[in-house]
């Protein structure tokens, strides 16, 4: 029976029962982590051979003759541009391959707006309070960039087909709104993919600010969990859609190999219009002497091309698919009566969990006290404030299957207990 | 006889003679580069074995148990901190090891002042026009950071013992002056090292701005050309000197392995007070997911410790010392009569050349037209404007000796011709 339909006495009995179960779980002294989207050890092993692709006796010259061991090249060696362009479905001429962190490129481009501005408009620092649209639940590190830079973060409901576009279209009539964060495919954390309709509306909507930018973080563009065509989701390309709508400079597109090869030792890229790329190239020449070309070379030698990339990603999927399925099946078996809902993603790195209102913080706290670290409740919302206190991001990839099973036991018990407590409060 | 003492007819005859020589040099169709401080091929070979230090069958776990193949760690793995701390003569607890570019760390810290401020003072963007002291001749990329950020660059005469401290002390009474660029040892381009007295004055001088910072780019801290004790220059440590003067937060200290191992694939670090490091750590958590720990590990496995580093740097010195000596000897043999002067450095990457006033641009132009690219004249001054148009930075490390000899032939002929032209103008 649904918890919400239980009588007071039944709830009290259930609570006592759950507290006993929770106490037993706690006594196991677990130390498990489902907090962040980190690949597990088995996944890392897939890419270790990459480290043997660049050695002292190898050919370390890029296709254009650049010695990858010396200074030179700001925006990526040609073969790395070609590789990332294939991954990002973009013209290699308008792709810059930089260092190991796409988040760092995003930070630089938001900070660049604050410091220097875009499209010939004044720097954002000279335009008063800047506002930013944050489809939520979303990626905490995106939101933190804007918060750190003193912007006003506006949460937008993220629906099954993408952000609430009526709301977005209404808000971009305000010239202080300068950007929107998008994880358009296998979204973090909901796992959903924007519909073609949403992408078209984003690309074509009238926007008051000429210097408005869509930050299109296509972090999971090649991160399918399933091989079946009907379960492979593909978001419409924002670049071509913006061009078709007559707004070619509206977007910055991002991707990295962090969850393809080795996190922290990957390569990251930005793709944009020719004009935007020219701006980025110019700015980057002030900001650095260049990026690690040997690591770019290492990646291309290892993954080779789009076919090699796809083959490699299938191996990742084979490892993590059972973890996602374990989570979804366990939640279905355990939490059906609590009123909670959750996503069943076809790709990406997360399962988004929505408990009963006002239970997320308590659930995460209970799990933590029983040795299971989850992403902080609220983290998926601007300022860390989930208005309904119900969303929790589940990251199933890091723990081995048997540990994940234990962690889920703790999580489900915590969620149930938090729900009962909330109904009794 | 000195060119300046020649009669008009003698100058005309000399000019005709030089023009003929120049024409012959031009006919060689050379394509040589003495523009930037890039290591030569022989130097790069020294560090290729580093690439074999991190392979698929190696131990890729840091000393604190961190898996260098996965996410995690913002400010460097412990062994990389220890290594860079030894190189920088600093407490490892207050060293952050980041990516491949110390210039990028400097940019971030200057931009961080503009965006967020330091020492609890308002962000520089909210303090009106910011001024920055630029000992000159100096490093063009330092100056460009401040120029790009809209600051007012104030050139300060760089003397044999460091910047003109009377002038510096006078200028820092202005609260709009927020920083000074220093390459304190084997300075770029003069090769000189700040005296103890200058370092003490920098550390102890009264400064109007509480958020004033010395950007101490000790890029050449281990880049000696000579092994003899009397030719090894060592600058006084700015950190301990600032602490002793009661101004512990006044400095940021930088170094990298760009010219130790492989440029572009090195590791870079910042050292500072505990309070400043806390600020940096907090900010970097917004800006990136972390840096390439495998490359940090690769460096420590290869160079091991300070002793290993010193041994390695001796091999560099053996390769580039003859190049520096060739330049200095050639200039002495060829240009004594032109009135030009130049530095005879004991370390670093450059020789600073001062021709007769109003000849630097012309000299560089002539050299370029004869196939020898030099650093642009004026580049060593803020805004690229050398008030006397006389300074040229010579970077002798990249070309092999025989090419360097040819390049110098062109350079000397160009300098002579430019001098004669100037005397006849």
Short mmCIF file of N, CA and C in Angstrom, two decimals, chain A residues 34-38 102-103 106 134-144 156-160 162-163 181-194 215-221 223 233 259 324 343 345-353 375-376 378-382 391-397, chain B residues 71 289:
data_model
loop_
_atom_site.label_atom_id
_atom_site.label_comp_id
_atom_site.label_asym_id
_atom_site.label_seq_id
_atom_site.Cartn_x
_atom_site.Cartn_y
_atom_site.Cartn_z
N UNK A 34 28.36 7.07 -3.93
CA UNK A 34 27.57 7.23 -5.17
C UNK A 34 27.40 8.71 -5.47
N UNK A 35 28.40 9.51 -5.13
CA UNK A 35 28.25 10.96 -5.17
C UNK A 35 28.49 11.56 -6.55
N UNK A 36 29.59 11.18 -7.16
CA UNK A 36 29.93 11.88 -8.40
C UNK A 36 30.06 10.90 -9.56
N UNK A 37 29.93 11.44 -10.75
CA UNK A 37 29.96 10.62 -11.95
C UNK A 37 31.36 10.19 -12.32
N UNK A 38 31.92 9.32 -11.51
CA UNK A 38 33.27 8.83 -11.78
C UNK A 38 33.21 7.44 -12.39
N UNK A 102 36.67 20.30 -19.98
CA UNK A 102 35.71 21.14 -20.69
C UNK A 102 35.09 22.15 -19.73
N UNK A 103 34.96 21.78 -18.46
CA UNK A 103 34.42 22.73 -17.49
C UNK A 103 35.28 23.99 -17.43
N UNK A 106 34.44 26.15 -20.29
CA UNK A 106 33.16 26.85 -20.02
C UNK A 106 33.38 28.00 -19.05
N UNK A 134 18.95 28.38 -15.77
CA UNK A 134 19.49 27.12 -15.26
C UNK A 134 18.42 26.03 -15.24
N UNK A 135 18.28 25.30 -16.36
CA UNK A 135 17.35 24.17 -16.34
C UNK A 135 17.70 23.24 -15.17
N UNK A 136 16.67 22.93 -14.36
CA UNK A 136 16.91 22.18 -13.13
C UNK A 136 15.90 21.04 -13.01
N UNK A 137 16.33 19.89 -12.47
CA UNK A 137 17.66 19.65 -11.94
C UNK A 137 18.73 19.68 -13.04
N UNK A 138 19.92 20.14 -12.64
CA UNK A 138 21.02 20.28 -13.59
C UNK A 138 22.35 19.99 -12.91
N UNK A 139 23.42 20.48 -13.53
CA UNK A 139 24.78 20.15 -13.11
C UNK A 139 25.29 21.22 -12.14
N UNK A 140 25.59 20.80 -10.93
CA UNK A 140 25.97 21.78 -9.90
C UNK A 140 27.17 22.65 -10.29
N UNK A 141 28.12 22.07 -11.00
CA UNK A 141 29.31 22.86 -11.33
C UNK A 141 29.03 23.93 -12.38
N UNK A 142 28.07 23.69 -13.24
CA UNK A 142 27.63 24.76 -14.15
C UNK A 142 27.12 25.94 -13.32
N UNK A 143 26.19 25.61 -12.42
CA UNK A 143 25.54 26.67 -11.66
C UNK A 143 26.56 27.44 -10.83
N UNK A 144 27.53 26.69 -10.28
CA UNK A 144 28.51 27.34 -9.40
C UNK A 144 29.36 28.38 -10.14
N UNK A 156 14.89 26.89 -14.27
CA UNK A 156 13.86 26.62 -15.29
C UNK A 156 13.53 25.14 -15.17
N UNK A 157 12.27 24.83 -15.19
CA UNK A 157 11.91 23.41 -15.08
C UNK A 157 12.46 22.61 -16.25
N UNK A 158 13.19 21.56 -15.94
CA UNK A 158 13.66 20.66 -17.00
C UNK A 158 12.64 19.53 -17.13
N UNK A 159 12.01 19.46 -18.29
CA UNK A 159 10.99 18.45 -18.53
C UNK A 159 11.56 17.29 -19.31
N UNK A 160 10.73 16.35 -19.63
CA UNK A 160 11.19 15.16 -20.35
C UNK A 160 11.77 15.52 -21.71
N UNK A 162 13.17 18.57 -22.41
CA UNK A 162 14.09 19.70 -22.32
C UNK A 162 13.51 20.79 -21.43
N UNK A 163 14.17 21.97 -21.40
CA UNK A 163 13.70 23.05 -20.53
C UNK A 163 12.30 23.54 -20.94
N UNK A 181 22.40 27.24 -19.47
CA UNK A 181 23.16 25.98 -19.42
C UNK A 181 22.30 24.87 -20.00
N UNK A 182 22.89 24.07 -20.89
CA UNK A 182 22.17 22.93 -21.44
C UNK A 182 23.07 21.70 -21.45
N UNK A 183 22.59 20.60 -20.91
CA UNK A 183 23.21 19.29 -21.13
C UNK A 183 22.17 18.53 -21.94
N UNK A 184 22.26 18.68 -23.27
CA UNK A 184 21.09 18.38 -24.11
C UNK A 184 20.83 16.90 -24.35
N UNK A 185 21.83 16.07 -24.14
CA UNK A 185 21.64 14.64 -24.43
C UNK A 185 22.01 13.83 -23.20
N UNK A 186 21.12 12.94 -22.77
CA UNK A 186 21.34 12.17 -21.56
C UNK A 186 21.72 13.13 -20.43
N UNK A 187 20.87 14.11 -20.25
CA UNK A 187 21.09 15.23 -19.34
C UNK A 187 21.56 14.81 -17.95
N UNK A 188 22.39 15.63 -17.37
CA UNK A 188 22.85 15.47 -15.98
C UNK A 188 21.89 16.25 -15.10
N UNK A 189 21.10 15.66 -14.24
CA UNK A 189 21.08 14.24 -13.88
C UNK A 189 19.92 13.45 -14.46
N UNK A 190 19.03 14.05 -15.23
CA UNK A 190 17.78 13.33 -15.53
C UNK A 190 17.91 12.28 -16.62
N UNK A 191 18.98 12.37 -17.43
CA UNK A 191 19.18 11.38 -18.47
C UNK A 191 18.32 11.58 -19.70
N UNK A 192 17.54 12.65 -19.71
CA UNK A 192 16.65 12.89 -20.84
C UNK A 192 17.38 13.66 -21.94
N UNK A 193 16.81 13.61 -23.14
CA UNK A 193 17.39 14.28 -24.30
C UNK A 193 16.39 15.31 -24.82
N UNK A 194 16.91 16.50 -25.13
CA UNK A 194 16.03 17.55 -25.64
C UNK A 194 15.37 17.10 -26.95
N UNK A 215 25.09 27.69 -23.69
CA UNK A 215 26.24 26.84 -23.34
C UNK A 215 25.80 25.39 -23.44
N UNK A 216 26.15 24.77 -24.55
CA UNK A 216 25.65 23.47 -24.97
C UNK A 216 26.67 22.40 -24.57
N UNK A 217 26.56 21.94 -23.34
CA UNK A 217 27.54 20.99 -22.81
C UNK A 217 27.10 19.57 -23.17
N UNK A 218 27.54 19.14 -24.34
CA UNK A 218 27.11 17.82 -24.83
C UNK A 218 28.03 16.74 -24.26
N UNK A 219 28.12 16.74 -22.92
CA UNK A 219 29.07 15.89 -22.19
C UNK A 219 28.85 14.40 -22.47
N UNK A 220 27.61 14.03 -22.78
CA UNK A 220 27.31 12.59 -22.92
C UNK A 220 26.94 12.23 -24.36
N UNK A 221 27.54 12.97 -25.30
CA UNK A 221 27.17 12.82 -26.70
C UNK A 221 27.45 11.41 -27.23
N UNK A 223 27.75 8.67 -25.04
CA UNK A 223 27.64 7.83 -23.85
C UNK A 223 26.31 7.08 -23.80
N UNK A 233 19.60 7.74 -28.09
CA UNK A 233 19.03 9.08 -28.26
C UNK A 233 20.07 10.01 -28.87
N UNK A 259 35.15 11.05 -19.81
CA UNK A 259 34.49 9.78 -19.50
C UNK A 259 34.56 8.84 -20.70
N UNK A 324 23.38 0.54 -13.99
CA UNK A 324 22.16 1.34 -14.15
C UNK A 324 20.92 0.48 -13.94
N UNK A 343 14.34 8.38 -12.98
CA UNK A 343 14.54 8.27 -14.42
C UNK A 343 15.08 6.88 -14.78
N UNK A 345 17.37 6.08 -17.63
CA UNK A 345 18.07 6.67 -18.77
C UNK A 345 18.61 5.65 -19.76
N UNK A 346 18.75 6.09 -20.99
CA UNK A 346 19.36 5.28 -22.04
C UNK A 346 20.83 5.61 -22.25
N UNK A 347 21.34 6.55 -21.46
CA UNK A 347 22.74 6.95 -21.59
C UNK A 347 23.12 7.92 -20.50
N UNK A 348 24.32 8.43 -20.57
CA UNK A 348 24.78 9.40 -19.58
C UNK A 348 25.35 8.74 -18.35
N UNK A 349 25.35 9.47 -17.24
CA UNK A 349 26.04 8.98 -16.05
C UNK A 349 25.19 8.95 -14.79
N UNK A 350 23.92 9.35 -14.91
CA UNK A 350 23.14 9.52 -13.68
C UNK A 350 21.73 8.98 -13.78
N UNK A 351 21.19 8.71 -12.60
CA UNK A 351 19.76 8.46 -12.46
C UNK A 351 19.24 9.56 -11.55
N UNK A 352 18.19 10.20 -11.99
CA UNK A 352 17.62 11.28 -11.20
C UNK A 352 16.48 10.73 -10.36
N UNK A 353 16.55 10.99 -9.07
CA UNK A 353 15.56 10.42 -8.14
C UNK A 353 14.75 11.56 -7.53
N UNK A 375 25.40 12.48 -3.85
CA UNK A 375 25.49 13.89 -4.18
C UNK A 375 24.59 14.66 -3.19
N UNK A 376 25.07 15.76 -2.67
CA UNK A 376 24.29 16.52 -1.70
C UNK A 376 22.90 16.84 -2.23
N UNK A 378 19.84 18.93 -3.15
CA UNK A 378 19.80 20.34 -3.53
C UNK A 378 20.87 20.72 -4.54
N UNK A 379 21.93 19.90 -4.63
CA UNK A 379 23.06 20.24 -5.51
C UNK A 379 22.63 20.42 -6.95
N UNK A 380 21.55 19.79 -7.33
CA UNK A 380 21.13 19.83 -8.73
C UNK A 380 20.33 21.09 -9.05
N UNK A 381 20.21 21.99 -8.05
CA UNK A 381 19.48 23.23 -8.25
C UNK A 381 20.38 24.44 -8.03
N UNK A 382 20.07 25.56 -8.70
CA UNK A 382 20.83 26.79 -8.46
C UNK A 382 20.88 27.12 -6.97
N UNK A 391 14.82 16.18 -5.04
CA UNK A 391 15.68 15.57 -6.06
C UNK A 391 17.03 15.09 -5.51
N UNK A 392 17.40 13.89 -5.88
CA UNK A 392 18.71 13.34 -5.53
C UNK A 392 19.32 12.74 -6.79
N UNK A 393 20.60 13.06 -7.01
CA UNK A 393 21.29 12.51 -8.18
C UNK A 393 22.00 11.23 -7.78
N UNK A 394 21.69 10.15 -8.45
CA UNK A 394 22.35 8.87 -8.17
C UNK A 394 23.40 8.60 -9.25
N UNK A 395 24.63 8.38 -8.79
CA UNK A 395 25.74 8.14 -9.72
C UNK A 395 26.21 6.70 -9.53
N UNK A 396 25.79 5.81 -10.41
CA UNK A 396 26.01 4.38 -10.15
C UNK A 396 27.32 3.80 -10.70
N UNK A 397 28.15 4.62 -11.38
CA UNK A 397 29.25 4.02 -12.15
C UNK A 397 30.47 3.62 -11.32
N UNK B 71 39.07 10.96 -11.76
CA UNK B 71 38.85 12.30 -11.23
C UNK B 71 39.40 12.40 -9.81
N UNK B 289 37.77 20.78 -13.16
CA UNK B 289 37.59 19.55 -12.40
C UNK B 289 38.92 19.04 -11.86
#
